[in-house]
Tab-separated table of C-alpha atoms in Angstrom:
chain	number	residue	atom	x	y	z
A	1	MET	CA	-118.569	-34.279	-5.991
A	2	ASN	CA	-118.383	-31.967	-9.019
A	3	GLY	CA	-115.253	-30.270	-10.327
A	4	HIS	CA	-116.094	-26.902	-8.731
A	5	VAL	CA	-116.337	-28.416	-5.235
A	6	LYS	CA	-113.102	-30.347	-5.744
A	7	SER	CA	-111.389	-27.148	-6.828
A	8	MET	CA	-112.606	-25.344	-3.713
A	9	HIS	CA	-111.370	-28.151	-1.443
A	10	PHE	CA	-107.987	-28.178	-3.158
A	11	GLN	CA	-107.695	-24.393	-2.828
A	12	GLN	CA	-108.550	-24.617	0.886
A	13	PHE	CA	-105.967	-27.361	1.329
A	14	MET	CA	-103.274	-25.293	-0.391
A	15	GLU	CA	-104.119	-22.243	1.724
A	16	ALA	CA	-103.872	-24.323	4.904
A	17	ALA	CA	-100.584	-25.837	3.731
A	18	ALA	CA	-99.197	-22.379	2.933
A	19	THR	CA	-100.221	-21.114	6.358
A	20	LEU	CA	-98.568	-24.099	8.045
A	21	LEU	CA	-95.408	-23.643	5.976
A	22	SER	CA	-95.229	-19.947	6.921
A	23	LEU	CA	-95.652	-20.846	10.582
A	24	LEU	CA	-92.878	-23.432	10.364
A	25	LEU	CA	-90.575	-20.929	8.663
A	26	VAL	CA	-91.223	-18.356	11.396
A	27	MET	CA	-90.503	-20.982	14.063
A	28	ALA	CA	-87.278	-21.993	12.291
A	29	VAL	CA	-86.095	-18.392	12.021
A	30	ASP	CA	-86.900	-17.736	15.680
A	31	SER	CA	-85.058	-20.897	16.667
A	32	THR	CA	-82.042	-19.908	14.572
A	33	ARG	CA	-82.045	-16.444	16.077
A	34	THR	CA	-82.115	-17.916	19.568
A	35	VAL	CA	-79.240	-20.308	18.828
A	36	ALA	CA	-77.236	-17.581	17.095
A	37	ALA	CA	-77.720	-15.157	19.980
A	38	SER	CA	-76.805	-17.871	22.469
A	39	ARG	CA	-73.606	-18.777	20.618
A	40	THR	CA	-72.605	-15.156	20.238
A	41	GLN	CA	-73.170	-14.526	23.933
A	42	GLN	CA	-71.240	-17.688	24.796
A	43	CYS	CA	-68.331	-16.504	22.647
A	44	GLY	CA	-68.202	-13.154	24.441
A	45	ASN	CA	-68.664	-14.637	27.907
A	46	SER	CA	-65.987	-17.282	27.397
A	47	LEU	CA	-63.499	-14.744	26.101
A	48	GLN	CA	-64.323	-12.286	28.903
A	49	GLN	CA	-63.786	-14.991	31.541
A	50	THR	CA	-60.433	-15.890	29.979
A	51	LEU	CA	-59.390	-12.246	29.813
A	52	LYS	CA	-60.371	-11.718	33.453
A	53	LEU	CA	-58.202	-14.634	34.590
A	54	THR	CA	-55.309	-13.397	32.426
A	55	ARG	CA	-55.429	-9.986	34.081
A	56	LEU	CA	-55.515	-11.571	37.535
A	57	ILE	CA	-52.430	-13.695	36.814
A	58	GLN	CA	-50.754	-10.686	35.230
A	59	LYS	CA	-51.201	-8.733	38.471
A	60	GLU	CA	-50.016	-11.682	40.554
A	61	SER	CA	-46.956	-12.116	38.333
A	62	VAL	CA	-45.927	-8.517	39.072
A	63	ASP	CA	-46.184	-9.225	42.806
A	64	LEU	CA	-44.343	-12.520	42.326
A	65	ILE	CA	-41.364	-10.798	40.693
A	66	LYS	CA	-41.168	-8.337	43.605
A	67	THR	CA	-41.251	-11.206	46.097
A	68	TYR	CA	-38.648	-13.075	44.054
A	69	LYS	CA	-36.232	-10.134	44.060
A	70	THR	CA	-36.679	-9.611	47.802
A	71	SER	CA	-35.926	-13.263	48.501
A	72	GLN	CA	-32.723	-13.422	46.414
A	73	GLY	CA	-30.579	-11.092	48.495
A	74	GLU	CA	-28.898	-7.743	47.983
A	75	ILE	CA	-27.870	-8.107	44.326
A	76	SER	CA	-31.231	-9.370	43.072
A	77	ASP	CA	-31.422	-6.546	40.499
A	78	LEU	CA	-28.273	-7.939	38.936
A	79	PHE	CA	-29.805	-11.396	38.652
A	80	CYS	CA	-32.776	-9.978	36.785
A	81	LYS	CA	-30.687	-8.082	34.231
A	82	VAL	CA	-28.806	-11.099	32.889
A	83	SER	CA	-30.197	-12.566	29.658
A	84	VAL	CA	-30.937	-16.289	29.543
A	85	ASN	CA	-31.338	-18.639	26.583
A	86	GLY	CA	-33.909	-21.406	26.466
A	87	ILE	CA	-36.836	-19.443	27.893
A	88	PRO	CA	-40.077	-19.740	25.843
A	89	ASP	CA	-40.784	-16.895	23.444
A	90	PRO	CA	-43.409	-14.503	24.892
A	91	ASN	CA	-44.499	-13.283	21.439
A	92	ILE	CA	-47.714	-14.655	19.974
A	93	SER	CA	-47.496	-15.836	16.369
A	94	GLY	CA	-49.914	-16.739	13.587
A	95	LEU	CA	-51.897	-15.031	10.851
A	96	ASP	CA	-55.519	-15.986	11.560
A	97	PRO	CA	-57.387	-16.297	14.901
A	98	SER	CA	-57.063	-20.093	15.064
A	99	GLU	CA	-53.266	-19.901	14.752
A	100	ARG	CA	-52.950	-17.083	17.292
A	101	ILE	CA	-55.154	-18.801	19.888
A	102	ALA	CA	-53.167	-22.002	19.334
A	103	SER	CA	-49.949	-20.012	19.842
A	104	ILE	CA	-51.249	-18.704	23.193
A	105	SER	CA	-52.101	-22.224	24.307
A	106	ILE	CA	-48.706	-23.632	23.305
A	107	HIS	CA	-46.788	-20.835	25.051
A	108	LEU	CA	-48.711	-21.409	28.269
A	109	GLN	CA	-47.984	-25.131	28.098
A	110	ASP	CA	-44.303	-24.425	27.468
A	111	PHE	CA	-44.002	-22.377	30.655
A	112	ILE	CA	-45.474	-24.998	33.018
A	113	PRO	CA	-42.264	-27.125	33.206
A	114	HIS	CA	-40.198	-23.961	33.729
A	115	PHE	CA	-42.357	-22.952	36.684
A	116	LYS	CA	-41.875	-26.407	38.132
A	117	ARG	CA	-38.087	-26.138	37.743
A	118	VAL	CA	-38.009	-22.666	39.351
A	119	TYR	CA	-40.072	-23.965	42.264
A	120	GLU	CA	-37.744	-26.940	42.760
A	121	GLN	CA	-34.673	-24.709	42.688
A	122	GLN	CA	-36.142	-22.156	45.079
A	123	THR	CA	-37.231	-24.919	47.456
A	124	ASP	CA	-33.513	-25.644	47.926
A	125	LEU	CA	-32.652	-21.970	48.337
A	126	GLN	CA	-35.548	-20.757	50.520
A	127	SER	CA	-37.003	-21.755	53.861
A	128	PRO	CA	-40.170	-23.933	53.739
A	129	THR	CA	-42.234	-20.975	54.982
A	130	SER	CA	-41.011	-18.563	52.287
A	131	PRO	CA	-43.904	-16.622	50.690
A	132	LEU	CA	-42.106	-16.973	47.361
A	133	LEU	CA	-42.809	-20.701	47.206
A	134	ALA	CA	-46.515	-20.174	47.907
A	135	GLU	CA	-46.787	-17.466	45.243
A	136	ILE	CA	-45.064	-19.633	42.629
A	137	ILE	CA	-47.548	-22.425	43.339
A	138	VAL	CA	-50.516	-20.065	42.980
A	139	VAL	CA	-49.357	-18.498	39.703
A	140	SER	CA	-48.424	-21.891	38.258
A	141	ALA	CA	-51.836	-23.364	39.147
A	142	ARG	CA	-53.695	-20.394	37.689
A	143	SER	CA	-51.613	-20.677	34.527
A	144	LYS	CA	-52.754	-24.278	34.072
A	145	ASN	CA	-56.362	-23.105	34.489
A	146	LEU	CA	-55.779	-20.372	31.917
A	147	ALA	CA	-54.346	-22.891	29.450
A	148	ALA	CA	-57.442	-25.068	29.949
A	149	LEU	CA	-59.747	-22.087	29.304
A	150	ILE	CA	-57.826	-21.154	26.160
A	151	ASN	CA	-58.087	-24.734	24.870
A	152	SER	CA	-61.813	-24.855	25.641
A	153	PHE	CA	-62.378	-21.573	23.813
A	154	TYR	CA	-60.286	-22.808	20.889
A	155	GLN	CA	-62.306	-26.030	20.606
A	156	SER	CA	-65.614	-24.149	20.765
A	157	LEU	CA	-64.573	-21.925	17.854
A	158	PHE	CA	-62.710	-24.543	15.822
A	159	PRO	CA	-64.199	-27.964	16.709
A	160	ASN	CA	-62.689	-29.615	13.630
A	161	LEU	CA	-59.107	-28.623	14.438
A	162	PRO	CA	-56.823	-30.624	16.782
A	163	VAL	CA	-56.070	-29.345	20.285
A	164	PRO	CA	-52.887	-27.223	20.199
A	165	GLU	CA	-49.751	-28.999	21.402
A	166	PRO	CA	-46.074	-27.948	21.284
A	167	ALA	CA	-44.666	-29.096	17.941
A	168	GLY	CA	-41.242	-29.925	19.352
A	169	GLY	CA	-42.465	-32.301	22.034
A	170	PRO	CA	-41.704	-31.822	25.750
A	171	THR	CA	-40.189	-28.488	26.795
A	172	THR	CA	-36.393	-28.512	27.033
A	173	LEU	CA	-35.169	-27.340	30.454
A	174	PRO	CA	-31.687	-26.029	31.274
A	175	PRO	CA	-29.033	-28.459	32.578
A	176	SER	CA	-27.673	-28.395	36.126
A	177	GLN	CA	-26.994	-24.855	37.346
A	178	ASN	CA	-25.057	-23.288	40.184
A	179	VAL	CA	-26.797	-20.999	42.680
A	180	PHE	CA	-26.100	-17.826	40.706
A	181	GLN	CA	-27.419	-19.398	37.496
A	182	GLN	CA	-30.527	-20.640	39.290
A	183	LYS	CA	-31.326	-17.164	40.577
A	184	VAL	CA	-30.780	-15.651	37.135
A	185	TYR	CA	-32.871	-18.351	35.472
A	186	GLY	CA	-35.755	-17.962	37.921
A	187	CYS	CA	-36.011	-14.215	37.382
A	188	ALA	CA	-35.777	-14.631	33.597
A	189	VAL	CA	-38.660	-17.126	33.640
A	190	LEU	CA	-40.891	-14.867	35.735
A	191	LYS	CA	-40.124	-11.706	33.760
A	192	THR	CA	-40.678	-13.413	30.409
A	193	TYR	CA	-43.901	-14.955	31.654
A	194	LYS	CA	-45.174	-11.540	32.747
A	195	GLU	CA	-44.439	-10.279	29.237
A	196	LEU	CA	-46.343	-13.227	27.767
A	197	LEU	CA	-49.371	-12.396	29.921
A	198	SER	CA	-49.329	-8.800	28.683
A	199	ASN	CA	-49.286	-10.081	25.111
A	200	ILE	CA	-52.110	-12.544	25.824
A	201	SER	CA	-54.246	-9.833	27.413
A	202	ARG	CA	-53.794	-7.566	24.392
A	203	GLU	CA	-54.454	-10.451	22.002
A	204	LEU	CA	-57.680	-11.493	23.755
A	205	ARG	CA	-59.054	-7.962	23.508
A	206	THR	CA	-58.309	-8.002	19.779
A	207	LEU	CA	-59.869	-11.455	19.349
A	208	LYS	CA	-63.015	-10.343	21.153
A	209	ASN	CA	-63.541	-7.658	18.520
A	210	LYS	CA	-62.575	-9.878	15.593
A	211	VAL	CA	-63.985	-13.301	16.437
A	212	CYS	CA	-67.158	-12.581	18.400
A	213	ARG	CA	-68.196	-9.546	16.345
A	214	ARG	CA	-67.582	-11.458	13.133
A	215	ARG	CA	-69.814	-14.212	14.463
A	216	ILE	CA	-72.535	-11.620	15.130
A	217	GLN	CA	-72.213	-10.298	11.559
A	218	MET	CA	-72.305	-13.813	10.075
A	219	ASN	CA	-75.404	-14.708	12.107
A	220	SER	CA	-77.115	-11.457	11.133
A	221	THR	CA	-76.420	-12.102	7.427
A	222	LEU	CA	-77.805	-15.636	7.739
A	223	LEU	CA	-80.963	-14.401	9.431
A	224	LEU	CA	-81.540	-11.730	6.781
A	225	ARG	CA	-81.290	-14.370	4.055
A	226	MET	CA	-83.746	-16.635	5.867
A	227	THR	CA	-86.287	-13.857	6.341
């Protein structure tokens, strides 16, 4: 085989290799686009599901407060005007999205023991068939589901960060209370929780624009560089 024939074979080999490399690059870009689109959609869907549940609990918490006031007797409005210490803060804190999502999760976890205490107190004050007890159970259960969704969303966005947990350990509950104090405490818990849900709902709408849209922009920039 002379040098000219060898040169032709080598040129054909290089052309075939270049064609194969181009095909592989196209397949890689398409695969990346598919994964990026899937992750972006998952981000939006997860956040939308969480926001939907938040709004449902928010509505139920409004109804729960009405039921609570009705069940406490004639001066229920007075009970709900007294300020109480030791109730979790309804305000969400943090500078970046990871800190703010973690703050939401921690606040939800902090309220679970308070709901349990309110239920126990109202079990002693209400009849077993009271609709208040059933509504407290429903809202408390949904709140646990919401906390689980928030944690799942947090882990999907920040897989290398630890799951949010209250820094101070178990939630501190109030000491023994008389009947008046129990009624005041119960209303304070429910009202503060409703405020927390309003803050969470507003925060999730903001996060949807910041987190998911930023992911779209990052994916788009990556794809442009690859192509």
